[in-house]
Amino acid sequence: MINDPPQAEYDYIIIGAGSAGCILAERLSASGEFTVLLLEAGGTDNHPWFKMPMGYGKLYYNPRYNWMYYTTPQVQLDHRNLYVPRGKVRGGSGAINAMIYVRGAAQDFEDWATATGDSGWAYDSVLPYFKKLENHWNPNTQWHGQAGKIHVSSLRSGMHPVCNSFLAACRELGYHENADFNGAQLEGFGVYDVNIDKGIRDSSSRAYLQPALKRANLMVLTHSLVQQIVVDEQKRAIAVKVTTGRTSRTCTARKEILLCAGAVDSPKLLELSGIGDGAHLQNLGIPVVKHLPQVGERLQDHLCASYYYKTNVPTLNEPFNSLIQQAKMGLQYVLFKNGPLALSVNQTGGFFKTQPSLSQPNIQLYFNPLSYTIPKDGKVAIKTDPYPGVLLAVAACRPTSRGRVHAVSTDHTVAPAINPNYLSTDKDIEDALAGSHLMRQIVASPRLQQVITEETIPSTQMQTDEQMLEFFRANSGSIYHLCGSCAMGKTEADSVVDSQLRVHGVQGLRVVDASVFPNVTSGNTNAPVMMLAERAADLILKARTAAS
Ligand SMILES: Cc1cc2nc3c(=O)[nH]c(=O)nc-3n(C[C@H](O)[C@H](O)[C@H](O)COP(=O)(O)OP(=O)(O)OC[C@H]3O[C@@H](n4cnc5c(N)ncnc54)[C@H](O)[C@@H]3O)c2cc1C
């Protein structure tokens, strides 16, 4: 890796070293044939909090590594501004996330294929890319890869014993037990897979970028904020303007610029570069390079609400509240890379249909072996409750609410206006209620009633649909799966990029990150982003071969 000073010209320039950007950097530089520049606004992910899975709590409100965005006031959620963390570090949001590994439902990708008119995004076509990226614990090669770079482990061996009560409750109620959410079907309850390799978070930074850093043809510049993509008169993206510390420079791309800044910053950067809705750009005083009205539109997210419970059996609250126990867990982690600090807090859960007639699961649940208060002031880390407790969280799998994210200033350091427009459709309201009832049904099962002594929040006094919805509106939050703001599609009228991820009407520019999802997947979004980056690398390299 060359670190400084950079040359002025590269074959490929990648903006954003997040979940997608790190994979592209590795794949495009692998042959040694091309020079690649990877630009990242944040710093490196060397701090131990990035390695230790429970370091999650220390990164959640950490302005050094996190953009710490907020939404605009959400009309359907009591006009609250919801917190939307995003990774600002090598590894991006994949370096600060909760590490759950879920591909999504096969139907999600059939929907991508329909939206793009390209069967290359159908499940059968993307499955080989999921397998390619995985080093999966499950040896079933029909569904899993073992030779990939991202380690996928199961929490089965280390999960907290209280999680067994949740699994037993679901079993007791007759729900389908799913031994593999990433196998033949998504539906059912079970134990989550995670991106953890022998007790260490396995982000695309660690798994893909780290080993590639020694390549002479790959340059990674951290603390480098891209402010604009330069497009020439032939409508070809040719360069980026970037500021590293106090130094501003323009770097030129001989072949392509790959925008991987995520679902919030990719549309903002396109707009700052004159690519977006003409009227909006003119209002901001930005010269219109390409009128592309869908830039920033169609933003989606999963909205989540948690119910909290006191238990009569130990949970993770006690060790996290005791200094002596913390020291023991720390030592256990340092010496053996196991114990509670080596795990994700989202250990069990599943995907449920709240009506048998539904063709797809509509609800995802998380059962966590701890309960906590998320601070509202953003100044302190997440704090576990001072008594044994657990939480159940619910999110609709396939929300239909769509919002938008747009630049509000020509100053590239100003955050865009993020409006996911949560809960703005009847379907999403129905799912919020159905999911809340599902949680109550599972908690009421004899098996969970043996260990749960009280619903602390919202409390069993809250019973009617009206009250449940009121609670949802007042307490739900993002589960950080923002996507869709530069969606793939067929034409300029319905999308920002085509099925090859090329920005409509601009040569030499692709978007490769969660923003291109035509629809949010039914589960957590990191696995599909990494699959997308693997496929994008193939598309880019094949296009190069065809051109030469
Ligand atoms: C707190 C949290 C928990 C989550 N938990 C899970 C989970 O358990 N499982 C799961 O599957 N998903 C989870 N997610 C979601 C998942 O991590 C994201 O969907 C995924 O990482 C998005 O990848 P991306 O490549 O689109 O963007 P990112 O990974 O966010 O990468 C974008 C990168 O671009 C950089 N960047 C932005 N603007 C610029 C600029 N102007 N110049 C230079 N660089 C720039 C950013 O700093 C960042 O590094 C979570 C997300 C968060 C934030």
PDB file of N, CA and C in Angstrom, residues 374-459:
ATOM      1  N   ILE A 374     -31.443   2.870  26.127  1.00  0.00           N
ATOM      2  CA  ILE A 374     -30.609   3.589  25.161  1.00  0.00           C
ATOM      3  C   ILE A 374     -30.664   5.050  25.557  1.00  0.00           C
ATOM      4  N   PRO A 375     -29.504   5.648  25.892  1.00  0.00           N
ATOM      5  CA  PRO A 375     -29.524   7.034  26.357  1.00  0.00           C
ATOM      6  C   PRO A 375     -30.043   7.968  25.277  1.00  0.00           C
ATOM      7  N   LYS A 376     -30.832   8.957  25.679  1.00  0.00           N
ATOM      8  CA  LYS A 376     -31.395   9.867  24.678  1.00  0.00           C
ATOM      9  C   LYS A 376     -30.463  11.029  24.394  1.00  0.00           C
ATOM     10  N   ASP A 377     -29.513  11.297  25.336  1.00  0.00           N
ATOM     11  CA  ASP A 377     -28.656  12.463  25.124  1.00  0.00           C
ATOM     12  C   ASP A 377     -27.452  12.156  24.240  1.00  0.00           C
ATOM     13  N   GLY A 378     -27.241  10.865  23.928  1.00  0.00           N
ATOM     14  CA  GLY A 378     -26.145  10.525  23.039  1.00  0.00           C
ATOM     15  C   GLY A 378     -24.773  10.695  23.648  1.00  0.00           C
ATOM     16  N   LYS A 379     -24.702  10.851  24.972  1.00  0.00           N
ATOM     17  CA  LYS A 379     -23.399  11.138  25.565  1.00  0.00           C
ATOM     18  C   LYS A 379     -22.756   9.927  26.234  1.00  0.00           C
ATOM     19  N   VAL A 380     -23.566   8.964  26.628  1.00  0.00           N
ATOM     20  CA  VAL A 380     -22.991   7.812  27.323  1.00  0.00           C
ATOM     21  C   VAL A 380     -23.326   6.535  26.574  1.00  0.00           C
ATOM     22  N   ALA A 381     -22.570   5.485  26.877  1.00  0.00           N
ATOM     23  CA  ALA A 381     -22.800   4.212  26.201  1.00  0.00           C
ATOM     24  C   ALA A 381     -24.100   3.577  26.708  1.00  0.00           C
ATOM     25  N   ILE A 382     -24.590   2.599  25.935  1.00  0.00           N
ATOM     26  CA  ILE A 382     -25.800   1.864  26.319  1.00  0.00           C
ATOM     27  C   ILE A 382     -25.603   1.270  27.721  1.00  0.00           C
ATOM     28  N   LYS A 383     -26.630   1.403  28.588  1.00  0.00           N
ATOM     29  CA  LYS A 383     -26.489   0.954  29.987  1.00  0.00           C
ATOM     30  C   LYS A 383     -27.491  -0.163  30.283  1.00  0.00           C
ATOM     31  N   THR A 384     -27.001  -1.294  30.768  1.00  0.00           N
ATOM     32  CA  THR A 384     -27.904  -2.404  31.083  1.00  0.00           C
ATOM     33  C   THR A 384     -28.677  -2.100  32.366  1.00  0.00           C
ATOM     34  N   ASP A 385     -29.900  -2.669  32.466  1.00  0.00           N
ATOM     35  CA  ASP A 385     -30.755  -2.423  33.636  1.00  0.00           C
ATOM     36  C   ASP A 385     -30.145  -3.071  34.881  1.00  0.00           C
ATOM     37  N   PRO A 386     -30.457  -2.510  36.067  1.00  0.00           N
ATOM     38  CA  PRO A 386     -29.822  -3.017  37.300  1.00  0.00           C
ATOM     39  C   PRO A 386     -30.504  -4.260  37.873  1.00  0.00           C
ATOM     40  N   TYR A 387     -31.249  -5.004  37.084  1.00  0.00           N
ATOM     41  CA  TYR A 387     -31.902  -6.255  37.518  1.00  0.00           C
ATOM     42  C   TYR A 387     -31.874  -7.199  36.313  1.00  0.00           C
ATOM     43  N   PRO A 388     -32.071  -8.512  36.513  1.00  0.00           N
ATOM     44  CA  PRO A 388     -32.038  -9.408  35.353  1.00  0.00           C
ATOM     45  C   PRO A 388     -33.198  -9.108  34.392  1.00  0.00           C
ATOM     46  N   GLY A 389     -32.904  -9.056  33.149  1.00  0.00           N
ATOM     47  CA  GLY A 389     -33.949  -8.725  32.181  1.00  0.00           C
ATOM     48  C   GLY A 389     -33.597  -9.181  30.777  1.00  0.00           C
ATOM     49  N   VAL A 390     -34.604  -9.211  29.926  1.00  0.00           N
ATOM     50  CA  VAL A 390     -34.427  -9.558  28.509  1.00  0.00           C
ATOM     51  C   VAL A 390     -35.246  -8.567  27.688  1.00  0.00           C
ATOM     52  N   LEU A 391     -35.038  -8.586  26.411  1.00  0.00           N
ATOM     53  CA  LEU A 391     -35.900  -7.761  25.549  1.00  0.00           C
ATOM     54  C   LEU A 391     -36.278  -8.540  24.304  1.00  0.00           C
ATOM     55  N   LEU A 392     -37.436  -8.181  23.798  1.00  0.00           N
ATOM     56  CA  LEU A 392     -37.899  -8.701  22.510  1.00  0.00           C
ATOM     57  C   LEU A 392     -38.093  -7.493  21.599  1.00  0.00           C
ATOM     58  N   ALA A 393     -37.548  -7.582  20.407  1.00  0.00           N
ATOM     59  CA  ALA A 393     -37.696  -6.464  19.478  1.00  0.00           C
ATOM     60  C   ALA A 393     -38.357  -6.960  18.204  1.00  0.00           C
ATOM     61  N   VAL A 394     -39.110  -6.064  17.565  1.00  0.00           N
ATOM     62  CA  VAL A 394     -39.886  -6.450  16.392  1.00  0.00           C
ATOM     63  C   VAL A 394     -39.662  -5.458  15.256  1.00  0.00           C
ATOM     64  N   ALA A 395     -39.588  -5.979  14.043  1.00  0.00           N
ATOM     65  CA  ALA A 395     -39.527  -5.105  12.857  1.00  0.00           C
ATOM     66  C   ALA A 395     -40.300  -5.774  11.726  1.00  0.00           C
ATOM     67  N   ALA A 396     -40.971  -4.987  10.911  1.00  0.00           N
ATOM     68  CA  ALA A 396     -41.636  -5.538   9.723  1.00  0.00           C
ATOM     69  C   ALA A 396     -40.552  -5.901   8.710  1.00  0.00           C
ATOM     70  N   CYS A 397     -40.704  -7.069   8.078  1.00  0.00           N
ATOM     71  CA  CYS A 397     -39.674  -7.516   7.130  1.00  0.00           C
ATOM     72  C   CYS A 397     -39.697  -6.736   5.820  1.00  0.00           C
ATOM     73  N   ARG A 398     -40.903  -6.455   5.336  1.00  0.00           N
ATOM     74  CA  ARG A 398     -41.020  -5.882   3.994  1.00  0.00           C
ATOM     75  C   ARG A 398     -41.852  -4.599   4.040  1.00  0.00           C
ATOM     76  N   PRO A 399     -41.300  -3.566   4.702  1.00  0.00           N
ATOM     77  CA  PRO A 399     -42.071  -2.324   4.819  1.00  0.00           C
ATOM     78  C   PRO A 399     -42.307  -1.698   3.451  1.00  0.00           C
ATOM     79  N   THR A 400     -43.410  -0.990   3.340  1.00  0.00           N
ATOM     80  CA  THR A 400     -43.717  -0.349   2.058  1.00  0.00           C
ATOM     81  C   THR A 400     -43.553   1.176   2.124  1.00  0.00           C
ATOM     82  N   SER A 401     -43.295   1.723   3.300  1.00  0.00           N
ATOM     83  CA  SER A 401     -43.066   3.175   3.401  1.00  0.00           C
ATOM     84  C   SER A 401     -41.779   3.532   2.658  1.00  0.00           C
ATOM     85  N   ARG A 402     -41.838   4.611   1.944  1.00  0.00           N
ATOM     86  CA  ARG A 402     -40.651   5.096   1.221  1.00  0.00           C
ATOM     87  C   ARG A 402     -40.467   6.563   1.551  1.00  0.00           C
ATOM     88  N   GLY A 403     -39.241   6.960   1.733  1.00  0.00           N
ATOM     89  CA  GLY A 403     -38.973   8.367   2.022  1.00  0.00           C
ATOM     90  C   GLY A 403     -37.928   8.918   1.074  1.00  0.00           C
ATOM     91  N   ARG A 404     -37.086   9.789   1.584  1.00  0.00           N
ATOM     92  CA  ARG A 404     -36.091  10.411   0.716  1.00  0.00           C
ATOM     93  C   ARG A 404     -34.939  10.956   1.535  1.00  0.00           C
ATOM     94  N   VAL A 405     -33.801  11.162   0.861  1.00  0.00           N
ATOM     95  CA  VAL A 405     -32.657  11.809   1.497  1.00  0.00           C
ATOM     96  C   VAL A 405     -32.058  12.767   0.475  1.00  0.00           C
ATOM     97  N   HIS A 406     -31.908  14.021   0.862  1.00  0.00           N
ATOM     98  CA  HIS A 406     -31.424  15.018  -0.092  1.00  0.00           C
ATOM     99  C   HIS A 406     -30.429  15.976   0.555  1.00  0.00           C
ATOM    100  N   ALA A 407     -29.477  16.427  -0.269  1.00  0.00           N
ATOM    101  CA  ALA A 407     -28.547  17.469   0.178  1.00  0.00           C
ATOM    102  C   ALA A 407     -29.350  18.727   0.489  1.00  0.00           C
ATOM    103  N   VAL A 408     -28.910  19.458   1.505  1.00  0.00           N
ATOM    104  CA  VAL A 408     -29.608  20.697   1.860  1.00  0.00           C
ATOM    105  C   VAL A 408     -28.694  21.903   1.736  1.00  0.00           C
ATOM    106  N   SER A 409     -27.452  21.666   1.338  1.00  0.00           N
ATOM    107  CA  SER A 409     -26.491  22.765   1.268  1.00  0.00           C
ATOM    108  C   SER A 409     -25.410  22.402   0.260  1.00  0.00           C
ATOM    109  N   THR A 410     -24.763  23.402  -0.276  1.00  0.00           N
ATOM    110  CA  THR A 410     -23.617  23.120  -1.149  1.00  0.00           C
ATOM    111  C   THR A 410     -22.369  22.830  -0.317  1.00  0.00           C
ATOM    112  N   ASP A 411     -22.457  23.084   0.966  1.00  0.00           N
ATOM    113  CA  ASP A 411     -21.338  22.776   1.867  1.00  0.00           C
ATOM    114  C   ASP A 411     -21.297  21.262   2.077  1.00  0.00           C
ATOM    115  N   HIS A 412     -20.237  20.616   1.591  1.00  0.00           N
ATOM    116  CA  HIS A 412     -20.203  19.150   1.623  1.00  0.00           C
ATOM    117  C   HIS A 412     -20.071  18.592   3.036  1.00  0.00           C
ATOM    118  N   THR A 413     -19.798  19.439   4.016  1.00  0.00           N
ATOM    119  CA  THR A 413     -19.688  18.929   5.391  1.00  0.00           C
ATOM    120  C   THR A 413     -21.053  18.934   6.106  1.00  0.00           C
ATOM    121  N   VAL A 414     -22.072  19.463   5.437  1.00  0.00           N
ATOM    122  CA  VAL A 414     -23.404  19.514   6.070  1.00  0.00           C
ATOM    123  C   VAL A 414     -24.171  18.218   5.781  1.00  0.00           C
ATOM    124  N   ALA A 415     -24.745  17.628   6.834  1.00  0.00           N
ATOM    125  CA  ALA A 415     -25.505  16.368   6.674  1.00  0.00           C
ATOM    126  C   ALA A 415     -26.737  16.611   5.808  1.00  0.00           C
ATOM    127  N   PRO A 416     -27.121  15.620   5.015  1.00  0.00           N
ATOM    128  CA  PRO A 416     -28.351  15.770   4.216  1.00  0.00           C
ATOM    129  C   PRO A 416     -29.596  15.607   5.094  1.00  0.00           C
ATOM    130  N   ALA A 417     -30.742  15.962   4.546  1.00  0.00           N
ATOM    131  CA  ALA A 417     -32.014  15.741   5.258  1.00  0.00           C
ATOM    132  C   ALA A 417     -32.443  14.296   4.993  1.00  0.00           C
ATOM    133  N   ILE A 418     -32.535  13.509   6.066  1.00  0.00           N
ATOM    134  CA  ILE A 418     -32.853  12.076   5.943  1.00  0.00           C
ATOM    135  C   ILE A 418     -34.294  11.875   6.411  1.00  0.00           C
ATOM    136  N   ASN A 419     -35.158  11.510   5.489  1.00  0.00           N
ATOM    137  CA  ASN A 419     -36.568  11.324   5.858  1.00  0.00           C
ATOM    138  C   ASN A 419     -37.064   9.960   5.379  1.00  0.00           C
ATOM    139  N   PRO A 420     -36.932   8.916   6.223  1.00  0.00           N
ATOM    140  CA  PRO A 420     -37.396   7.587   5.791  1.00  0.00           C
ATOM    141  C   PRO A 420     -38.922   7.486   5.729  1.00  0.00           C
ATOM    142  N   ASN A 421     -39.614   8.473   6.301  1.00  0.00           N
ATOM    143  CA  ASN A 421     -41.078   8.505   6.191  1.00  0.00           C
ATOM    144  C   ASN A 421     -41.705   7.230   6.762  1.00  0.00           C
ATOM    145  N   TYR A 422     -41.203   6.847   7.923  1.00  0.00           N
ATOM    146  CA  TYR A 422     -41.619   5.592   8.560  1.00  0.00           C
ATOM    147  C   TYR A 422     -43.129   5.531   8.779  1.00  0.00           C
ATOM    148  N   LEU A 423     -43.653   4.333   8.720  1.00  0.00           N
ATOM    149  CA  LEU A 423     -45.038   4.038   9.102  1.00  0.00           C
ATOM    150  C   LEU A 423     -46.058   4.889   8.328  1.00  0.00           C
ATOM    151  N   SER A 424     -45.744   5.150   7.077  1.00  0.00           N
ATOM    152  CA  SER A 424     -46.634   6.021   6.318  1.00  0.00           C
ATOM    153  C   SER A 424     -47.609   5.247   5.437  1.00  0.00           C
ATOM    154  N   THR A 425     -47.611   3.916   5.557  1.00  0.00           N
ATOM    155  CA  THR A 425     -48.597   3.143   4.788  1.00  0.00           C
ATOM    156  C   THR A 425     -49.441   2.290   5.745  1.00  0.00           C
ATOM    157  N   ASP A 426     -50.643   1.952   5.306  1.00  0.00           N
ATOM    158  CA  ASP A 426     -51.529   1.116   6.136  1.00  0.00           C
ATOM    159  C   ASP A 426     -50.876  -0.241   6.403  1.00  0.00           C
ATOM    160  N   LYS A 427     -50.200  -0.765   5.392  1.00  0.00           N
ATOM    161  CA  LYS A 427     -49.579  -2.085   5.569  1.00  0.00           C
ATOM    162  C   LYS A 427     -48.549  -2.041   6.702  1.00  0.00           C
ATOM    163  N   ASP A 428     -47.755  -0.986   6.743  1.00  0.00           N
ATOM    164  CA  ASP A 428     -46.717  -0.917   7.778  1.00  0.00           C
ATOM    165  C   ASP A 428     -47.335  -0.763   9.165  1.00  0.00           C
ATOM    166  N   ILE A 429     -48.444  -0.065   9.220  1.00  0.00           N
ATOM    167  CA  ILE A 429     -49.142   0.067  10.513  1.00  0.00           C
ATOM    168  C   ILE A 429     -49.707  -1.290  10.934  1.00  0.00           C
ATOM    169  N   GLU A 430     -50.290  -1.996   9.967  1.00  0.00           N
ATOM    170  CA  GLU A 430     -50.820  -3.350  10.270  1.00  0.00           C
ATOM    171  C   GLU A 430     -49.701  -4.263  10.758  1.00  0.00           C
ATOM    172  N   ASP A 431     -48.557  -4.199  10.092  1.00  0.00           N
ATOM    173  CA  ASP A 431     -47.435  -5.063  10.511  1.00  0.00           C
ATOM    174  C   ASP A 431     -46.927  -4.677  11.899  1.00  0.00           C
ATOM    175  N   ALA A 432     -46.894  -3.379  12.191  1.00  0.00           N
ATOM    176  CA  ALA A 432     -46.429  -2.943  13.518  1.00  0.00           C
ATOM    177  C   ALA A 432     -47.330  -3.538  14.600  1.00  0.00           C
ATOM    178  N   LEU A 433     -48.617  -3.526  14.349  1.00  0.00           N
ATOM    179  CA  LEU A 433     -49.567  -4.078  15.327  1.00  0.00           C
ATOM    180  C   LEU A 433     -49.464  -5.597  15.395  1.00  0.00           C
ATOM    181  N   ALA A 434     -49.403  -6.223  14.225  1.00  0.00           N
ATOM    182  CA  ALA A 434     -49.336  -7.695  14.191  1.00  0.00           C
ATOM    183  C   ALA A 434     -48.064  -8.160  14.902  1.00  0.00           C
ATOM    184  N   GLY A 435     -46.966  -7.459  14.688  1.00  0.00           N
ATOM    185  CA  GLY A 435     -45.699  -7.829  15.330  1.00  0.00           C
ATOM    186  C   GLY A 435     -45.761  -7.637  16.837  1.00  0.00           C
ATOM    187  N   SER A 436     -46.426  -6.572  17.276  1.00  0.00           N
ATOM    188  CA  SER A 436     -46.542  -6.322  18.716  1.00  0.00           C
ATOM    189  C   SER A 436     -47.365  -7.429  19.368  1.00  0.00           C
ATOM    190  N   HIS A 437     -48.451  -7.839  18.713  1.00  0.00           N
ATOM    191  CA  HIS A 437     -49.274  -8.941  19.256  1.00  0.00           C
ATOM    192  C   HIS A 437     -48.488 -10.252  19.271  1.00  0.00           C
ATOM    193  N   LEU A 438     -47.667 -10.454  18.234  1.00  0.00           N
ATOM    194  CA  LEU A 438     -46.866 -11.680  18.183  1.00  0.00           C
ATOM    195  C   LEU A 438     -45.915 -11.753  19.386  1.00  0.00           C
ATOM    196  N   MET A 439     -45.276 -10.635  19.711  1.00  0.00           N
ATOM    197  CA  MET A 439     -44.360 -10.633  20.870  1.00  0.00           C
ATOM    198  C   MET A 439     -45.115 -10.993  22.135  1.00  0.00           C
ATOM    199  N   ARG A 440     -46.286 -10.372  22.297  1.00  0.00           N
ATOM    200  CA  ARG A 440     -47.083 -10.646  23.504  1.00  0.00           C
ATOM    201  C   ARG A 440     -47.505 -12.119  23.557  1.00  0.00           C
ATOM    202  N   GLN A 441     -47.843 -12.672  22.369  1.00  0.00           N
ATOM    203  CA  GLN A 441     -48.270 -14.077  22.340  1.00  0.00           C
ATOM    204  C   GLN A 441     -47.126 -14.984  22.790  1.00  0.00           C
ATOM    205  N   ILE A 442     -45.929 -14.698  22.302  1.00  0.00           N
ATOM    206  CA  ILE A 442     -44.782 -15.554  22.652  1.00  0.00           C
ATOM    207  C   ILE A 442     -44.441 -15.406  24.137  1.00  0.00           C
ATOM    208  N   VAL A 443     -44.499 -14.179  24.632  1.00  0.00           N
ATOM    209  CA  VAL A 443     -44.185 -13.949  26.053  1.00  0.00           C
ATOM    210  C   VAL A 443     -45.215 -14.634  26.954  1.00  0.00           C
ATOM    211  N   ALA A 444     -46.463 -14.715  26.479  1.00  0.00           N
ATOM    212  CA  ALA A 444     -47.526 -15.321  27.298  1.00  0.00           C
ATOM    213  C   ALA A 444     -47.441 -16.848  27.340  1.00  0.00           C
ATOM    214  N   SER A 445     -46.547 -17.434  26.557  1.00  0.00           N
ATOM    215  CA  SER A 445     -46.454 -18.900  26.528  1.00  0.00           C
ATOM    216  C   SER A 445     -45.977 -19.394  27.895  1.00  0.00           C
ATOM    217  N   PRO A 446     -46.460 -20.581  28.305  1.00  0.00           N
ATOM    218  CA  PRO A 446     -46.061 -21.105  29.619  1.00  0.00           C
ATOM    219  C   PRO A 446     -44.539 -21.133  29.803  1.00  0.00           C
ATOM    220  N   ARG A 447     -43.824 -21.454  28.747  1.00  0.00           N
ATOM    221  CA  ARG A 447     -42.358 -21.596  28.883  1.00  0.00           C
ATOM    222  C   ARG A 447     -41.700 -20.261  29.244  1.00  0.00           C
ATOM    223  N   LEU A 448     -42.124 -19.186  28.601  1.00  0.00           N
ATOM    224  CA  LEU A 448     -41.510 -17.890  28.942  1.00  0.00           C
ATOM    225  C   LEU A 448     -42.069 -17.337  30.253  1.00  0.00           C
ATOM    226  N   GLN A 449     -43.319 -17.693  30.548  1.00  0.00           N
ATOM    227  CA  GLN A 449     -43.893 -17.214  31.809  1.00  0.00           C
ATOM    228  C   GLN A 449     -43.157 -17.793  33.021  1.00  0.00           C
ATOM    229  N   GLN A 450     -42.450 -18.908  32.805  1.00  0.00           N
ATOM    230  CA  GLN A 450     -41.656 -19.462  33.920  1.00  0.00           C
ATOM    231  C   GLN A 450     -40.495 -18.540  34.297  1.00  0.00           C
ATOM    232  N   VAL A 451     -40.030 -17.742  33.350  1.00  0.00           N
ATOM    233  CA  VAL A 451     -38.838 -16.922  33.645  1.00  0.00           C
ATOM    234  C   VAL A 451     -39.124 -15.421  33.658  1.00  0.00           C
ATOM    235  N   ILE A 452     -40.209 -15.003  32.990  1.00  0.00           N
ATOM    236  CA  ILE A 452     -40.510 -13.563  32.943  1.00  0.00           C
ATOM    237  C   ILE A 452     -41.440 -13.202  34.099  1.00  0.00           C
ATOM    238  N   THR A 453     -41.064 -12.171  34.844  1.00  0.00           N
ATOM    239  CA  THR A 453     -41.891 -11.789  35.993  1.00  0.00           C
ATOM    240  C   THR A 453     -42.677 -10.507  35.736  1.00  0.00           C
ATOM    241  N   GLU A 454     -42.210  -9.707  34.796  1.00  0.00           N
ATOM    242  CA  GLU A 454     -42.898  -8.423  34.583  1.00  0.00           C
ATOM    243  C   GLU A 454     -42.524  -7.833  33.225  1.00  0.00           C
ATOM    244  N   GLU A 455     -43.504  -7.256  32.561  1.00  0.00           N
ATOM    245  CA  GLU A 455     -43.191  -6.456  31.368  1.00  0.00           C
ATOM    246  C   GLU A 455     -42.964  -5.035  31.874  1.00  0.00           C
ATOM    247  N   THR A 456     -41.731  -4.587  31.833  1.00  0.00           N
ATOM    248  CA  THR A 456     -41.428  -3.254  32.397  1.00  0.00           C
ATOM    249  C   THR A 456     -41.802  -2.150  31.410  1.00  0.00           C
ATOM    250  N   ILE A 457     -41.540  -2.391  30.149  1.00  0.00           N
ATOM    251  CA  ILE A 457     -41.896  -1.426  29.096  1.00  0.00           C
ATOM    252  C   ILE A 457     -42.463  -2.217  27.930  1.00  0.00           C
ATOM    253  N   PRO A 458     -43.636  -1.927  27.418  1.00  0.00           N
ATOM    254  CA  PRO A 458     -44.511  -0.806  27.787  1.00  0.00           C
ATOM    255  C   PRO A 458     -45.366  -1.069  29.033  1.00  0.00           C
ATOM    256  N   SER A 459     -45.511  -2.284  29.513  1.00  0.00           N
ATOM    257  CA  SER A 459     -46.319  -2.704  30.667  1.00  0.00           C
ATOM    258  C   SER A 459     -47.633  -3.302  30.164  1.00  0.00           C
TER     259      SER A 459
END
